[in-house]
mmCIF file of C-alpha atoms and ligand atoms in Angstrom:
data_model
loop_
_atom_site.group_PDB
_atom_site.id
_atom_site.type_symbol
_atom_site.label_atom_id
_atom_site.label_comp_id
_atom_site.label_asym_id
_atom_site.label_seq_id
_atom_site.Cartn_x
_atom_site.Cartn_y
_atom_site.Cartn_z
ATOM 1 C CA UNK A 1 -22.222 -1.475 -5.296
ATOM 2 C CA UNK A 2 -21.087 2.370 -5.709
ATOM 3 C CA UNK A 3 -18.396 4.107 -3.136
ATOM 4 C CA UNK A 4 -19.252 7.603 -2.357
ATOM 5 C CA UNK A 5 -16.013 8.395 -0.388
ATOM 6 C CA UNK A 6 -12.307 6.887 -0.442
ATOM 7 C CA UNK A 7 -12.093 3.992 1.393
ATOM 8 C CA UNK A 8 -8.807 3.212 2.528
ATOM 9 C CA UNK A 9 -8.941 -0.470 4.166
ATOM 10 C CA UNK A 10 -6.322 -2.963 5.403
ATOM 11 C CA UNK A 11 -7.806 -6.897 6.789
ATOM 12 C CA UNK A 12 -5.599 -7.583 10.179
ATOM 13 C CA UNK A 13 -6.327 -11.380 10.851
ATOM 14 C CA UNK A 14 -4.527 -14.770 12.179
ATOM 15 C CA UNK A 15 -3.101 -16.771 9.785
ATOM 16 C CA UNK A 16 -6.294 -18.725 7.741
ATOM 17 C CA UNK A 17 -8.715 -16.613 9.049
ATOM 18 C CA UNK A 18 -9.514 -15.614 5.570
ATOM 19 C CA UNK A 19 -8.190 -12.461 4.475
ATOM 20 C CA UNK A 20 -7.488 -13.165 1.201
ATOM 21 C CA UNK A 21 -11.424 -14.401 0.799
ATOM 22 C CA UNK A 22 -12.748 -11.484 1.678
ATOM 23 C CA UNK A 23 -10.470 -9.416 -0.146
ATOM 24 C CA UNK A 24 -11.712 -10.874 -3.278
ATOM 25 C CA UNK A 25 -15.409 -10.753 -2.441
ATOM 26 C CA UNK A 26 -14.834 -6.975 -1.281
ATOM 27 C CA UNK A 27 -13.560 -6.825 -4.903
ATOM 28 C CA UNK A 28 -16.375 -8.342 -6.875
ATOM 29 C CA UNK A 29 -19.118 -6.388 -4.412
ATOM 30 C CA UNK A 30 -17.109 -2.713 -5.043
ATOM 31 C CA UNK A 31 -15.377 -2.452 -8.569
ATOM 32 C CA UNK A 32 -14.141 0.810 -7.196
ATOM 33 C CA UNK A 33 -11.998 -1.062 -4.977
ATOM 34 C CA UNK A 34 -8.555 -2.487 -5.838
ATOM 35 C CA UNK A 35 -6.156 -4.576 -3.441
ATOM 36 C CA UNK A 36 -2.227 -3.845 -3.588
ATOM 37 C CA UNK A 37 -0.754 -6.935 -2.159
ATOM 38 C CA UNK A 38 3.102 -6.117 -0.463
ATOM 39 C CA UNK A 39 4.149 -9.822 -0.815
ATOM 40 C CA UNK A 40 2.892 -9.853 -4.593
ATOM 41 C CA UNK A 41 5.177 -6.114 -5.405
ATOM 42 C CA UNK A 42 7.990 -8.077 -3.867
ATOM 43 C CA UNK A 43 7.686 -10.924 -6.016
ATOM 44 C CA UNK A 44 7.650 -9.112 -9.456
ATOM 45 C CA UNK A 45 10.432 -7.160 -8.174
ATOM 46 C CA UNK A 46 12.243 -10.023 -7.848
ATOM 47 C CA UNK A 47 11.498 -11.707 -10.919
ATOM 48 C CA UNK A 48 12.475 -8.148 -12.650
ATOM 49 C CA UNK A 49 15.217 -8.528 -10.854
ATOM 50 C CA UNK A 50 15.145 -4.178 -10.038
ATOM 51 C CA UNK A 51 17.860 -3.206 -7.257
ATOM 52 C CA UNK A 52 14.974 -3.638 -4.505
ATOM 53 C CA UNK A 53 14.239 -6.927 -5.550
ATOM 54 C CA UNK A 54 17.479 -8.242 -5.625
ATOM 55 C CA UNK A 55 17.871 -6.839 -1.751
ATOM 56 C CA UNK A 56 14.651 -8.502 -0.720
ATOM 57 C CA UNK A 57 14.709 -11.800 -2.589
ATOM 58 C CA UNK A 58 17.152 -13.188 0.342
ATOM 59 C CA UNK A 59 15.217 -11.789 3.126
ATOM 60 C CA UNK A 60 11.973 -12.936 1.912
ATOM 61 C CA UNK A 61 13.873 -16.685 1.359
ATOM 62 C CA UNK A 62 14.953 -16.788 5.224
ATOM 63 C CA UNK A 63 11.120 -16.133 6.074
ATOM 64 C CA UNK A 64 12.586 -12.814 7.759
ATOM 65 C CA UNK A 65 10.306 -9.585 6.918
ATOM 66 C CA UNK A 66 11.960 -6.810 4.432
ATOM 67 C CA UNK A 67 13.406 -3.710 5.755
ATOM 68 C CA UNK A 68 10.621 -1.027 6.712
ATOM 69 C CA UNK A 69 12.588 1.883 4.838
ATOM 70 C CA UNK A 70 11.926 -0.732 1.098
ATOM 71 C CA UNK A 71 8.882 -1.219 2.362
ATOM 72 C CA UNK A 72 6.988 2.621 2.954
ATOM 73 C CA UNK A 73 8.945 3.195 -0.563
ATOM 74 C CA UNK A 74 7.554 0.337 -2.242
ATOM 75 C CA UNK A 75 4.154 1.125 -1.210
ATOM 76 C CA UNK A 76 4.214 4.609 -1.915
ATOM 77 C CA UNK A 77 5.593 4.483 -5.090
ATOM 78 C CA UNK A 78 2.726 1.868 -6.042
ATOM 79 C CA UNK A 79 0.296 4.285 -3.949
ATOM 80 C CA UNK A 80 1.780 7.807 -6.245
ATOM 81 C CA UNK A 81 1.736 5.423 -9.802
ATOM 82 C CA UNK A 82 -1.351 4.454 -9.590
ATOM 83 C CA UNK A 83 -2.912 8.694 -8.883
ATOM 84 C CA UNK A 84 -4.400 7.806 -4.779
ATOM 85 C CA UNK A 85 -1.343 9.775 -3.493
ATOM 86 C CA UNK A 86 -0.363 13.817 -4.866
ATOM 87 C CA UNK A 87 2.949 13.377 -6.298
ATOM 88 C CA UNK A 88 5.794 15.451 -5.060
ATOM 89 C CA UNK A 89 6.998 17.638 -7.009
ATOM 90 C CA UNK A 90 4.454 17.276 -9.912
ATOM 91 C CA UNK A 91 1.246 18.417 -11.348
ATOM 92 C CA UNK A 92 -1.936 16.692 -9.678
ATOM 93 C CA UNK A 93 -2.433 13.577 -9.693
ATOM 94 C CA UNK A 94 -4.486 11.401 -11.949
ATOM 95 C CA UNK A 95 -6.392 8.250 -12.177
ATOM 96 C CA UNK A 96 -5.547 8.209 -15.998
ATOM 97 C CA UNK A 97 -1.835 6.982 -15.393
ATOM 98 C CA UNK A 98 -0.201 4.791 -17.838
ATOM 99 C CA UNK A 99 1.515 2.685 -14.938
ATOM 100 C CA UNK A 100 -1.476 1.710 -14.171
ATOM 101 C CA UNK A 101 -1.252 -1.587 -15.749
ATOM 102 C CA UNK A 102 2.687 -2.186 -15.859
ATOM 103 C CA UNK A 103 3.040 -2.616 -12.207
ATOM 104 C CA UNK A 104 6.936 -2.823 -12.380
ATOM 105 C CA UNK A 105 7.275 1.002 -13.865
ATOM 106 C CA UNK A 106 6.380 1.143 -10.300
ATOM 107 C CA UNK A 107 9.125 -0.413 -8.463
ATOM 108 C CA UNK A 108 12.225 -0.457 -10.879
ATOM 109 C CA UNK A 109 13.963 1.633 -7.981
ATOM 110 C CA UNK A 110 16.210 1.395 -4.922
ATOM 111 C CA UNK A 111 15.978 4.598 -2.763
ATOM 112 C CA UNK A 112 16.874 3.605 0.876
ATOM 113 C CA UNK A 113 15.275 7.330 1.878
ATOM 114 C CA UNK A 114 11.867 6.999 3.484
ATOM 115 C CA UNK A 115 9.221 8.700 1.341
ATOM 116 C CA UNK A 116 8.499 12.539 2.174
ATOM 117 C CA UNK A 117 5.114 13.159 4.264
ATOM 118 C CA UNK A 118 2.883 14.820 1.099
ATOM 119 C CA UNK A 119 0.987 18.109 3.051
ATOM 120 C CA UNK A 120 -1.470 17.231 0.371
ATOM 121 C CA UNK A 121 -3.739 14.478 1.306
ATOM 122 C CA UNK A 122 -4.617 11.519 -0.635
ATOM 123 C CA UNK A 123 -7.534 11.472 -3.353
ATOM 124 C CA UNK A 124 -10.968 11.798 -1.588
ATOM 125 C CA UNK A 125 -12.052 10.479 -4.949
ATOM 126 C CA UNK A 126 -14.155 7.012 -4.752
ATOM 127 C CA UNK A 127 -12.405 5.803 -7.474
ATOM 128 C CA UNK A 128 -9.040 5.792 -5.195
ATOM 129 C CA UNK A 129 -10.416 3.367 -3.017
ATOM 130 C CA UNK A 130 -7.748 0.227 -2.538
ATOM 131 C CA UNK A 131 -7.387 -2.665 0.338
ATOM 132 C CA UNK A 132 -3.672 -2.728 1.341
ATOM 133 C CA UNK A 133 -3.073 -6.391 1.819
ATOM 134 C CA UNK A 134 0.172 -7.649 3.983
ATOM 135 C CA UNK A 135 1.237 -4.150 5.180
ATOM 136 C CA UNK A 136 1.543 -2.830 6.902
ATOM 137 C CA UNK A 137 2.727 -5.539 9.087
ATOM 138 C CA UNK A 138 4.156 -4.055 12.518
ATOM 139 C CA UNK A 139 3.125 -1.198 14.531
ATOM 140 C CA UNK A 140 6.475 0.839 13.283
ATOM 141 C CA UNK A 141 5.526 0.346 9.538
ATOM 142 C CA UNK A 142 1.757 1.855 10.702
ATOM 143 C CA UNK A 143 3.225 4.447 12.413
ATOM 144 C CA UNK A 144 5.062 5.666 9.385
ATOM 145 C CA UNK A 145 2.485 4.676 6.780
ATOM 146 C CA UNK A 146 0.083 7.154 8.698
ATOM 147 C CA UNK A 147 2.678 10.069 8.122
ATOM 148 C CA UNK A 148 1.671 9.358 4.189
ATOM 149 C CA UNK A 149 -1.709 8.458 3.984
ATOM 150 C CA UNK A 150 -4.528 7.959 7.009
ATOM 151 C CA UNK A 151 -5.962 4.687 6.371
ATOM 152 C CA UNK A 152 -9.876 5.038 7.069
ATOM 153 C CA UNK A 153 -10.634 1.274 8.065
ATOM 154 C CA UNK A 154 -9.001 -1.134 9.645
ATOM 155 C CA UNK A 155 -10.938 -4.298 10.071
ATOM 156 C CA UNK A 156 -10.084 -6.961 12.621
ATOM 157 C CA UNK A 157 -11.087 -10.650 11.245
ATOM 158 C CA UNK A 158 -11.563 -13.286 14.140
ATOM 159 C CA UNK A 159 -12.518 -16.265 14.126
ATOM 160 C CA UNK A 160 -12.623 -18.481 17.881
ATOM 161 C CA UNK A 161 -9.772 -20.788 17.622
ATOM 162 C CA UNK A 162 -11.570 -23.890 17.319
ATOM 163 C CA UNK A 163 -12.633 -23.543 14.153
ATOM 164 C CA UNK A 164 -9.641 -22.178 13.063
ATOM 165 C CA UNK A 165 -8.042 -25.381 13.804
ATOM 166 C CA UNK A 166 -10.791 -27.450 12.451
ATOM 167 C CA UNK A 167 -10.549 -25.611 9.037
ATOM 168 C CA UNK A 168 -6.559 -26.944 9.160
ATOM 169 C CA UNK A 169 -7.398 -29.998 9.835
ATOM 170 C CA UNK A 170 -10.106 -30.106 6.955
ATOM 171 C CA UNK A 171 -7.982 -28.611 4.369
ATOM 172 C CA UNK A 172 -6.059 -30.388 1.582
ATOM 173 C CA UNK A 173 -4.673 -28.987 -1.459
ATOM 174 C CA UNK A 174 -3.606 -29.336 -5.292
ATOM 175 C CA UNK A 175 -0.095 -28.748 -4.681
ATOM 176 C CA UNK A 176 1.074 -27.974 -8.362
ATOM 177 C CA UNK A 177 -1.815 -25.181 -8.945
ATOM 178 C CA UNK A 178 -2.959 -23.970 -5.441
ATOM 179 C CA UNK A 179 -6.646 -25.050 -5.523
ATOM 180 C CA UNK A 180 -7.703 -25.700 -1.901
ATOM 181 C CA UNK A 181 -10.507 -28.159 -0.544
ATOM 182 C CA UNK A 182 -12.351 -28.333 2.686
ATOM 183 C CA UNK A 183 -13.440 -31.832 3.565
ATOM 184 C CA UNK A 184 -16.454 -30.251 5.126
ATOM 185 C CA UNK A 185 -18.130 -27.221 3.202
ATOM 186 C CA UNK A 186 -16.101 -27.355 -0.126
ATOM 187 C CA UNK A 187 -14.855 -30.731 -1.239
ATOM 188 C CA UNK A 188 -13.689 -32.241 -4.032
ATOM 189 C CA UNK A 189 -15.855 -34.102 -6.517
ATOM 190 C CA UNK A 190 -14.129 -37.556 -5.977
ATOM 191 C CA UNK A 191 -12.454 -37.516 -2.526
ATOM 192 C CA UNK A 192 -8.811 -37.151 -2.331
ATOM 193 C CA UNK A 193 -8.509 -35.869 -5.789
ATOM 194 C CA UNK A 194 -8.085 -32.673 -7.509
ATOM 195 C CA UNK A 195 -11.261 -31.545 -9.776
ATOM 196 C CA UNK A 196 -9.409 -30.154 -12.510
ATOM 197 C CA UNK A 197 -6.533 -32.642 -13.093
ATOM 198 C CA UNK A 198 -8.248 -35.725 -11.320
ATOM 199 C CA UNK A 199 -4.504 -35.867 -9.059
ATOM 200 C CA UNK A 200 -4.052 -36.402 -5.622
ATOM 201 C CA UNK A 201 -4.499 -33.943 -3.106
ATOM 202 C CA UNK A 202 -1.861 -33.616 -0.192
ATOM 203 C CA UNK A 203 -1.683 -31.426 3.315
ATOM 204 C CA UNK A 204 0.298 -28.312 3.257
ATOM 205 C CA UNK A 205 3.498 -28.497 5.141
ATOM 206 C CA UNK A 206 2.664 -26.061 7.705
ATOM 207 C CA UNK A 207 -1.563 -27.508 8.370
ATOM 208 C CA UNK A 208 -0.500 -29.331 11.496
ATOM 209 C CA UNK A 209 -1.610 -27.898 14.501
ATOM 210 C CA UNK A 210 1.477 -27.109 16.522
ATOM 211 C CA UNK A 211 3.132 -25.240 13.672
ATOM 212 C CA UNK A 212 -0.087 -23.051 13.027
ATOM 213 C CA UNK A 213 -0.050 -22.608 17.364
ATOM 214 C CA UNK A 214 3.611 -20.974 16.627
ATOM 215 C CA UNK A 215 2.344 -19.005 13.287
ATOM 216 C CA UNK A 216 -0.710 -17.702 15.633
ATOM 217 C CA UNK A 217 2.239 -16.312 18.195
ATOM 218 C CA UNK A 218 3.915 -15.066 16.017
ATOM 219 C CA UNK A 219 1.031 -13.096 14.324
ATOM 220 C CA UNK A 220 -0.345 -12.248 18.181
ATOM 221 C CA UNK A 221 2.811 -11.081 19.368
ATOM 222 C CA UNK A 222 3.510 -8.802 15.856
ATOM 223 C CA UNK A 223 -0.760 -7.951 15.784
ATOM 224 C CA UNK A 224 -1.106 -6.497 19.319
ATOM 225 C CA UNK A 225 0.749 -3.483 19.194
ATOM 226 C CA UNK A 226 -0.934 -3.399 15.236
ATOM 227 C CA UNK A 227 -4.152 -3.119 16.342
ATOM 228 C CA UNK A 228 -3.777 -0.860 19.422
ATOM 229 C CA UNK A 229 -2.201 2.044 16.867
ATOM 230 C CA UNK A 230 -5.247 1.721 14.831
ATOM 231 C CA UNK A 231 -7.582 1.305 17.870
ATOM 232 C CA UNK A 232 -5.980 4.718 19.230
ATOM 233 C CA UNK A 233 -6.842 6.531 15.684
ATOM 234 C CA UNK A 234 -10.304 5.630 15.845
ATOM 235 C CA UNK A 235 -10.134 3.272 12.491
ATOM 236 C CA UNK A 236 -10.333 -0.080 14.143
ATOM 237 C CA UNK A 237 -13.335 -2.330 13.447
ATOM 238 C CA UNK A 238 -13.489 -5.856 14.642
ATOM 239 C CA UNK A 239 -15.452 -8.403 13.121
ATOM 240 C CA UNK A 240 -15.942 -12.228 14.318
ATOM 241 C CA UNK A 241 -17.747 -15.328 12.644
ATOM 242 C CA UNK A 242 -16.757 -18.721 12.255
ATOM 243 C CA UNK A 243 -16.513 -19.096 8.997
ATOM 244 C CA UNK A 244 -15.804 -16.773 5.906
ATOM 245 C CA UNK A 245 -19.209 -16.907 4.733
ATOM 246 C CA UNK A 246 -20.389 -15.447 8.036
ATOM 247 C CA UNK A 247 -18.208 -12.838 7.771
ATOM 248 C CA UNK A 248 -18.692 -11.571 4.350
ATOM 249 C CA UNK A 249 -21.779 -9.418 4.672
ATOM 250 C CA UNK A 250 -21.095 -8.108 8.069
ATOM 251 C CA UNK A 251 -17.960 -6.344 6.426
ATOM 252 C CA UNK A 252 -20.162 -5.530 3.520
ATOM 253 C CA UNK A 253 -22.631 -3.793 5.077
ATOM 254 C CA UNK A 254 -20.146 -2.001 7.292
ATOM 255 C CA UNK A 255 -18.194 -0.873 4.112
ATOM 256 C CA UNK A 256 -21.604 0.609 3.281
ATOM 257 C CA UNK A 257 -22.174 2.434 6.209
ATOM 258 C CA UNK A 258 -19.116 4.000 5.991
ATOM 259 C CA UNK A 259 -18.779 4.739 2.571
ATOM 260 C CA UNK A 260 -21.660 3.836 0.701
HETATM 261 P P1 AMP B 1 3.172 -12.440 1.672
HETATM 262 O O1 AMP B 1 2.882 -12.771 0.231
HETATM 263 O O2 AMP B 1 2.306 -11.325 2.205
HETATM 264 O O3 AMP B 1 3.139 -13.659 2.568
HETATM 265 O O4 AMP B 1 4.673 -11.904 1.710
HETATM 266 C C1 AMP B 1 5.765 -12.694 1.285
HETATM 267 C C2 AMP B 1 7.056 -12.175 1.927
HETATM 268 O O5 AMP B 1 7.283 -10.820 1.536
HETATM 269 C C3 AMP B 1 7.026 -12.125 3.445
HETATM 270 O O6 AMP B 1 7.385 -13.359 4.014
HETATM 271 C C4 AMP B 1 8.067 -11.055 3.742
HETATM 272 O O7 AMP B 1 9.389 -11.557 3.582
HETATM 273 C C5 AMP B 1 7.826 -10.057 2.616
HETATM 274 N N1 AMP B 1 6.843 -9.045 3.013
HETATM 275 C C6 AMP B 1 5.572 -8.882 2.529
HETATM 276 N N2 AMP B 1 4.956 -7.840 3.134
HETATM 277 C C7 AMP B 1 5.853 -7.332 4.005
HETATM 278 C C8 AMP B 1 5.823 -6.268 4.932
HETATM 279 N N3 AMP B 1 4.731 -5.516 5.129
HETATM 280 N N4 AMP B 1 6.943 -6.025 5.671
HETATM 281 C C9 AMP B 1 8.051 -6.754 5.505
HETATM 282 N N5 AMP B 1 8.148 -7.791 4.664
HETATM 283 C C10 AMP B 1 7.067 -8.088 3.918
#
């Protein structure tokens, strides 16, 4: 399906609610679209081992969540490489960059500044249409995204807690290459064991219920304030279903209305 306008979208949602799912279905439905992950710029700045990813490799080990000021830069920089943001300081912008696929040319830096606020807003241009995905992740790194560029959709996944917690309980994994199963709608071809490699399939570490109850504080407490900046701005959309197939053309065809 064909874009007529920018879309600009970020997925707010408790952890397993499915972001990452719909994400890549929003990607297969709108080739326009492209998803910049935060977590996966960290990781190939630390295994370039750049300034900023040698700062955030610690933080990231102790769980803790990387100074805002890295963050705005990180994502800006990505944002400016890849032609959706005007470039300070430089002729306009273009889709044709080279950095386009070598990610790191965007993030070999270390700039503890926070970016400038461009006057110049970002590309209306379909074709500058991306999901941000894991930022921003508190109301403060919102606030000073929005100084850069105005996200145009925010969705808000939910899904009613039981089933959350049913889908935990369901789910087993292939430790050593990340498939996931679901005892009830998607499960292996010979119980217990992994499709691919015929090994066993174990429980993640953190799929029993009273350490998901302190990831869903956690997310509730850091969400709130989240979703009432993006309420206030007139972006917010909130979606619910209880599973991710139930979900996926609701957002679809509210993608379309918007910028279809
Ligand atoms: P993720 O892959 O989204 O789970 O991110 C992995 C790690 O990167 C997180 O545990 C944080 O340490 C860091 N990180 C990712 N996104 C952000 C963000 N928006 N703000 C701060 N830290 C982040």
């Amino acid at each position: 399906m064909k874009l007529s306008r920018a879309a600009r979208i970020i997925l707010i949602g408790a952890p397993g609610v499915g972001k990452g799912t719909q994400t890549a279905r929003l990607l297969e439905k709108f080739p326009q679209l492209s998803a910049i992950s935060s977590g996966d710029l960290l990781r190939e700045n630390v295994r370039a081992r750049t300034p900023l990813g040698i700062k955030a490799e610690s933080v990231m080990r102790a769980g803790a969540l990387v100074p805002d000021t890295l963050m705005l830069r990180l994502i800006h920089n990505e944002l400016s490489t890849r032609g959706y943001l005007p470039r300070p300081h430089s002729s306009p912008f273009t889709l044709s960059s080279t950095s386009l696929s070598d990610p790191l040319s965007a993030t070999s830096f270390v700039d503890p500044c926070p970016p400038t606020p461009s006057d110049a807003p970002p590309s209306p241009f379909p074709a500058a249409s991306f999901i941000l995905d894991g930022f921003p992740r508190t109301a403060p790194q919102a606030t000073r995204l929005a100084s850069t560029v105005s996200m145009n959709l925010v969705i808000h996944l939910h899904t009613p807690l039981p089933a959350l917690l049913a889908r935990i309980r369901e789910r087993w994994v292939h430790a050593p290459s990340g498939r996931v199963y679901n005892s009830s709608f998607n499960r292996p071809q010979v119980d217990g064991r992994d499709d691919v490699t015929g090994e066993p399939l174990t429980r993640r570490d953190d799929d029993d219920e009273a350490t998901y109850l302190e990831r869903l504080n956690a997310f509730e407490k850091v969400s709130g304030p989240l979703l009432a900046f993006y309420e206030g701005r007139g972006v917010l959309w909130r979606v619910e279903g209880e599973t991710s197939d139930e979900i996926t053309p609701k957002v679809v065809e509210e993608v379309v209305r918007r910028f279809g």
